[in-house]
mmCIF file of C-alpha atoms and ligand atoms in Angstrom:
data_model
loop_
_atom_site.group_PDB
_atom_site.id
_atom_site.type_symbol
_atom_site.label_atom_id
_atom_site.label_comp_id
_atom_site.label_asym_id
_atom_site.label_seq_id
_atom_site.Cartn_x
_atom_site.Cartn_y
_atom_site.Cartn_z
ATOM 1 C CA MET A 104 -201.317 -225.577 -179.823
ATOM 2 C CA HIS A 105 -201.574 -224.534 -176.141
ATOM 3 C CA GLU A 106 -202.243 -220.787 -175.714
ATOM 4 C CA ASP A 107 -199.074 -220.466 -173.518
ATOM 5 C CA LEU A 108 -196.874 -221.438 -176.279
ATOM 6 C CA GLU A 109 -195.284 -219.303 -178.796
ATOM 7 C CA ARG A 110 -194.131 -221.743 -181.498
ATOM 8 C CA VAL A 111 -193.269 -225.353 -181.943
ATOM 9 C CA LEU A 112 -189.567 -225.905 -182.272
ATOM 10 C CA PHE A 113 -189.566 -229.664 -182.978
ATOM 11 C CA THR A 114 -192.424 -231.780 -183.935
ATOM 12 C CA GLU A 115 -193.047 -235.459 -182.943
ATOM 13 C CA GLU A 116 -191.732 -236.623 -186.214
ATOM 14 C CA GLU A 117 -188.569 -234.574 -185.998
ATOM 15 C CA ILE A 118 -188.040 -235.781 -182.477
ATOM 16 C CA ARG A 119 -188.356 -239.474 -183.585
ATOM 17 C CA ALA A 120 -185.932 -238.923 -186.448
ATOM 18 C CA ALA A 121 -183.334 -237.216 -184.177
ATOM 19 C CA ILE A 122 -183.436 -240.022 -181.653
ATOM 20 C CA GLU A 123 -182.987 -242.656 -184.448
ATOM 21 C CA ARG A 124 -179.968 -240.753 -185.665
ATOM 22 C CA VAL A 125 -178.441 -240.441 -182.083
ATOM 23 C CA ALA A 126 -179.157 -244.168 -181.377
ATOM 24 C CA GLY A 127 -177.297 -245.059 -184.491
ATOM 25 C CA GLU A 128 -174.343 -242.888 -183.430
ATOM 26 C CA ILE A 129 -174.308 -244.716 -180.031
ATOM 27 C CA ALA A 130 -174.764 -248.106 -181.520
ATOM 28 C CA ALA A 131 -171.806 -247.501 -183.775
ATOM 29 C CA ASP A 132 -169.575 -246.326 -180.937
ATOM 30 C CA TYR A 133 -170.487 -249.045 -178.444
ATOM 31 C CA GLN A 134 -170.663 -251.947 -180.978
ATOM 32 C CA GLU A 135 -172.251 -254.864 -179.030
ATOM 33 C CA LYS A 136 -171.385 -253.641 -175.597
ATOM 34 C CA GLU A 137 -174.074 -253.308 -172.882
ATOM 35 C CA ILE A 138 -174.724 -249.812 -171.750
ATOM 36 C CA THR A 139 -176.161 -248.351 -168.653
ATOM 37 C CA LEU A 140 -178.426 -245.395 -169.277
ATOM 38 C CA VAL A 141 -178.213 -243.228 -166.153
ATOM 39 C CA THR A 142 -181.220 -240.844 -166.603
ATOM 40 C CA VAL A 143 -181.595 -237.586 -164.641
ATOM 41 C CA LEU A 144 -185.118 -237.274 -163.208
ATOM 42 C CA ARG A 145 -187.580 -236.022 -164.109
ATOM 43 C CA GLY A 146 -187.344 -234.284 -167.404
ATOM 44 C CA ALA A 147 -185.315 -236.879 -169.221
ATOM 45 C CA VAL A 148 -187.430 -239.935 -168.730
ATOM 46 C CA PHE A 149 -189.470 -239.311 -171.950
ATOM 47 C CA PHE A 150 -186.083 -239.088 -173.923
ATOM 48 C CA ALA A 151 -184.559 -242.032 -172.172
ATOM 49 C CA ALA A 152 -187.485 -244.302 -172.801
ATOM 50 C CA ASP A 153 -187.632 -243.560 -176.481
ATOM 51 C CA LEU A 154 -183.799 -243.698 -176.755
ATOM 52 C CA ALA A 155 -183.641 -247.032 -175.098
ATOM 53 C CA ARG A 156 -186.138 -248.564 -177.340
ATOM 54 C CA ALA A 157 -184.185 -247.225 -180.436
ATOM 55 C CA LEU A 158 -180.948 -248.644 -179.368
ATOM 56 C CA PRO A 159 -180.097 -252.048 -180.752
ATOM 57 C CA LEU A 160 -178.015 -252.920 -177.747
ATOM 58 C CA PRO A 161 -178.452 -254.514 -174.390
ATOM 59 C CA VAL A 162 -179.529 -251.662 -172.132
ATOM 60 C CA ARG A 163 -179.688 -251.225 -168.288
ATOM 61 C CA MET A 164 -181.494 -248.369 -166.855
ATOM 62 C CA ASP A 165 -181.121 -246.485 -163.562
ATOM 63 C CA PHE A 166 -182.154 -243.037 -162.318
ATOM 64 C CA LEU A 167 -180.953 -240.203 -160.134
ATOM 65 C CA ALA A 168 -182.443 -236.859 -159.319
ATOM 66 C CA VAL A 169 -180.560 -233.613 -158.449
ATOM 67 C CA SER A 170 -181.847 -230.517 -156.619
ATOM 68 C CA PRO A 171 -180.280 -227.042 -156.043
ATOM 69 C CA PHE A 172 -177.867 -226.987 -153.199
ATOM 70 C CA PRO A 173 -179.434 -225.615 -150.007
ATOM 71 C CA LEU A 174 -178.342 -222.041 -149.262
ATOM 72 C CA ALA A 175 -176.806 -221.655 -152.687
ATOM 73 C CA SER A 176 -179.862 -221.195 -154.931
ATOM 74 C CA GLY A 177 -179.176 -219.403 -158.120
ATOM 75 C CA SER A 178 -175.572 -220.462 -158.033
ATOM 76 C CA GLY A 179 -176.032 -223.461 -160.285
ATOM 77 C CA MET A 180 -174.661 -225.702 -157.532
ATOM 78 C CA VAL A 181 -176.601 -228.950 -157.267
ATOM 79 C CA ARG A 182 -176.647 -232.037 -155.018
ATOM 80 C CA ILE A 183 -177.913 -235.582 -155.605
ATOM 81 C CA ALA A 184 -181.474 -235.794 -154.201
ATOM 82 C CA LYS A 185 -182.117 -239.353 -155.275
ATOM 83 C CA ASP A 186 -179.161 -241.570 -155.890
ATOM 84 C CA LEU A 187 -178.803 -244.539 -158.312
ATOM 85 C CA ASP A 188 -180.254 -247.863 -157.033
ATOM 86 C CA GLU A 189 -177.180 -249.975 -158.179
ATOM 87 C CA SER A 190 -173.375 -249.645 -158.481
ATOM 88 C CA ILE A 191 -171.986 -248.513 -161.981
ATOM 89 C CA ALA A 192 -168.583 -249.832 -161.399
ATOM 90 C CA GLY A 193 -167.182 -251.483 -164.428
ATOM 91 C CA GLN A 194 -170.190 -250.632 -166.606
ATOM 92 C CA HIS A 195 -170.359 -248.511 -169.805
ATOM 93 C CA VAL A 196 -172.384 -245.547 -168.597
ATOM 94 C CA LEU A 197 -174.225 -243.102 -170.712
ATOM 95 C CA LEU A 198 -175.677 -240.164 -168.669
ATOM 96 C CA VAL A 199 -178.908 -239.044 -170.207
ATOM 97 C CA GLU A 200 -180.091 -235.466 -169.772
ATOM 98 C CA ASP A 201 -183.157 -233.509 -171.043
ATOM 99 C CA ILE A 202 -181.203 -230.287 -171.674
ATOM 100 C CA VAL A 203 -177.806 -228.907 -171.002
ATOM 101 C CA ASP A 204 -178.035 -225.209 -170.374
ATOM 102 C CA THR A 205 -175.239 -223.695 -168.216
ATOM 103 C CA GLY A 206 -173.624 -227.173 -167.984
ATOM 104 C CA LEU A 207 -173.088 -226.856 -164.325
ATOM 105 C CA THR A 208 -175.386 -229.894 -163.574
ATOM 106 C CA LEU A 209 -173.805 -232.091 -166.240
ATOM 107 C CA ARG A 210 -170.320 -231.098 -164.883
ATOM 108 C CA TYR A 211 -171.236 -231.999 -161.261
ATOM 109 C CA LEU A 212 -172.724 -235.305 -162.257
ATOM 110 C CA MET A 213 -169.801 -236.248 -164.630
ATOM 111 C CA LYS A 214 -167.371 -235.695 -161.794
ATOM 112 C CA THR A 215 -169.604 -237.524 -159.231
ATOM 113 C CA LEU A 216 -170.132 -240.573 -161.550
ATOM 114 C CA THR A 217 -166.475 -240.828 -162.499
ATOM 115 C CA LEU A 218 -165.655 -241.398 -158.946
ATOM 116 C CA ARG A 219 -167.746 -244.562 -159.019
ATOM 117 C CA GLN A 220 -165.252 -246.123 -161.512
ATOM 118 C CA PRO A 221 -167.484 -246.971 -164.520
ATOM 119 C CA SER A 222 -165.601 -248.631 -167.340
ATOM 120 C CA SER A 223 -166.502 -245.605 -169.532
ATOM 121 C CA LEU A 224 -168.745 -242.551 -169.060
ATOM 122 C CA ALA A 225 -170.224 -240.264 -171.636
ATOM 123 C CA ALA A 226 -173.165 -237.804 -171.841
ATOM 124 C CA CYS A 227 -176.142 -237.564 -174.063
ATOM 125 C CA ALA A 228 -178.669 -234.805 -174.079
ATOM 126 C CA PHE A 229 -181.987 -234.301 -175.842
ATOM 127 C CA LEU A 230 -181.394 -230.509 -176.136
ATOM 128 C CA ASP A 231 -178.208 -228.529 -176.145
ATOM 129 C CA LYS A 232 -178.618 -224.698 -175.245
ATOM 130 C CA LYS A 233 -175.065 -223.901 -176.136
ATOM 131 C CA PRO A 234 -175.511 -220.019 -176.014
ATOM 132 C CA ARG A 235 -175.749 -220.185 -172.232
ATOM 133 C CA ARG A 236 -172.920 -222.425 -171.468
ATOM 134 C CA LEU A 237 -170.632 -221.723 -168.577
ATOM 135 C CA ALA A 238 -169.013 -225.021 -167.956
ATOM 136 C CA ASP A 239 -167.008 -226.771 -170.627
ATOM 137 C CA VAL A 240 -168.645 -230.064 -170.582
ATOM 138 C CA PRO A 241 -168.075 -233.119 -172.738
ATOM 139 C CA LEU A 242 -171.395 -233.695 -174.381
ATOM 140 C CA ARG A 243 -170.867 -236.539 -176.820
ATOM 141 C CA TYR A 244 -174.397 -236.935 -178.235
ATOM 142 C CA ARG A 245 -177.230 -234.423 -178.730
ATOM 143 C CA CYS A 246 -180.470 -234.468 -180.554
ATOM 144 C CA PHE A 247 -180.810 -230.809 -181.213
ATOM 145 C CA GLU A 248 -179.199 -227.463 -180.489
ATOM 146 C CA ILE A 249 -181.490 -224.753 -179.470
ATOM 147 C CA PRO A 250 -181.199 -220.955 -179.011
ATOM 148 C CA ASP A 251 -181.388 -219.151 -175.759
ATOM 149 C CA ARG A 252 -185.142 -219.453 -175.300
ATOM 150 C CA PHE A 253 -187.129 -221.284 -172.505
ATOM 151 C CA VAL A 254 -188.615 -224.469 -173.959
ATOM 152 C CA VAL A 255 -191.205 -226.878 -172.712
ATOM 153 C CA GLY A 256 -192.611 -230.414 -173.785
ATOM 154 C CA TYR A 257 -191.250 -233.881 -174.370
ATOM 155 C CA GLY A 258 -190.337 -233.968 -170.684
ATOM 156 C CA LEU A 259 -189.194 -230.365 -170.108
ATOM 157 C CA ASP A 260 -191.388 -228.344 -167.749
ATOM 158 C CA TYR A 261 -192.134 -224.838 -166.455
ATOM 159 C CA GLN A 262 -193.348 -225.238 -162.857
ATOM 160 C CA GLN A 263 -194.218 -228.923 -163.492
ATOM 161 C CA HIS A 264 -196.557 -228.051 -166.438
ATOM 162 C CA TYR A 265 -196.202 -229.060 -170.167
ATOM 163 C CA ARG A 266 -193.917 -232.173 -169.570
ATOM 164 C CA ASN A 267 -196.506 -234.462 -171.426
ATOM 165 C CA LEU A 268 -196.640 -232.399 -174.694
ATOM 166 C CA PRO A 269 -195.387 -234.725 -177.424
ATOM 167 C CA TYR A 270 -193.374 -231.778 -179.093
ATOM 168 C CA VAL A 271 -190.972 -229.213 -178.052
ATOM 169 C CA ALA A 272 -192.191 -225.504 -177.933
ATOM 170 C CA VAL A 273 -191.110 -222.118 -176.965
ATOM 171 C CA LEU A 274 -192.924 -220.784 -173.949
ATOM 172 C CA LYS A 275 -194.329 -217.288 -174.317
ATOM 173 C CA PRO A 276 -192.120 -214.961 -172.445
ATOM 174 C CA GLU A 277 -195.106 -213.485 -170.558
ATOM 175 C CA VAL A 278 -195.903 -216.920 -169.108
ATOM 176 C CA PHE A 279 -192.273 -217.515 -168.152
ATOM 177 C CA ARG A 280 -191.949 -214.291 -166.383
ATOM 178 C CA GLY A 281 -195.334 -214.679 -164.733
HETATM 179 P P1 IMP B 362 -177.717 -226.515 -166.243
HETATM 180 O O1 IMP B 362 -177.077 -226.954 -165.097
HETATM 181 O O2 IMP B 362 -177.838 -224.975 -166.317
HETATM 182 O O3 IMP B 362 -177.243 -227.033 -167.547
HETATM 183 O O4 IMP B 362 -179.270 -226.831 -166.112
HETATM 184 C C1 IMP B 362 -179.974 -227.867 -166.726
HETATM 185 C C2 IMP B 362 -181.415 -227.912 -166.162
HETATM 186 O O5 IMP B 362 -181.960 -226.556 -166.233
HETATM 187 C C3 IMP B 362 -182.094 -228.886 -166.961
HETATM 188 O O6 IMP B 362 -182.014 -230.147 -166.537
HETATM 189 C C4 IMP B 362 -183.635 -228.283 -166.805
HETATM 190 O O7 IMP B 362 -184.190 -228.743 -165.602
HETATM 191 C C5 IMP B 362 -183.285 -226.698 -166.626
HETATM 192 N N1 IMP B 362 -183.602 -225.965 -167.878
HETATM 193 C C6 IMP B 362 -182.636 -225.310 -168.465
HETATM 194 N N2 IMP B 362 -183.152 -224.698 -169.596
HETATM 195 C C7 IMP B 362 -184.552 -225.108 -169.598
HETATM 196 C C8 IMP B 362 -185.601 -224.850 -170.623
HETATM 197 O O8 IMP B 362 -185.589 -224.168 -171.674
HETATM 198 N N3 IMP B 362 -186.668 -225.587 -170.345
HETATM 199 C C9 IMP B 362 -186.841 -226.405 -169.310
HETATM 200 N N4 IMP B 362 -185.868 -226.625 -168.303
HETATM 201 C C10 IMP B 362 -184.783 -225.913 -168.527
#
């Protein structure tokens, strides 16, 4: 394990099993319908790629990126920095997030995407950090709930590092605080 890490929270095997479970839940809910996975860059790409391959349904994929709102850093306000390439009108959209923390990003994205008139819209997150939730967001699918710790790996970063770790680990607080 990397020296900056305190402990592994979820191993590769546990991640694979959780994705299989969530893919089964999604497949049961959507039956044979085609779904559009709208993935939030950059952290969720690892999860979205594995989830898409585990889904026994026709899947379309599109991507967007958010960044903190200028002049409002720390407020949790975000804006779309890279928009979707295609319209989602009339499609069954599943928003794919790496982690839902305060929920402010997800709340903003759900509102924004609803205005584009998809046939349906639901959210799916790899990790759910419930203890820090500020916004009451409708998260329909999650792989794991986690405590209020800063985690990295499997797409999640700290200052752009550790995304490619195949497991999820807690970062040592001394690294996090610099
Ligand atoms: P929210 O708007 O507070 O829910 O923010 C979610 C975003 O915060 C995620 O997409 C991550 O980029 C970031 N984030 C929150 N907690 C963590 C963590 O433990 N590790 C890495 N990124 C995190």
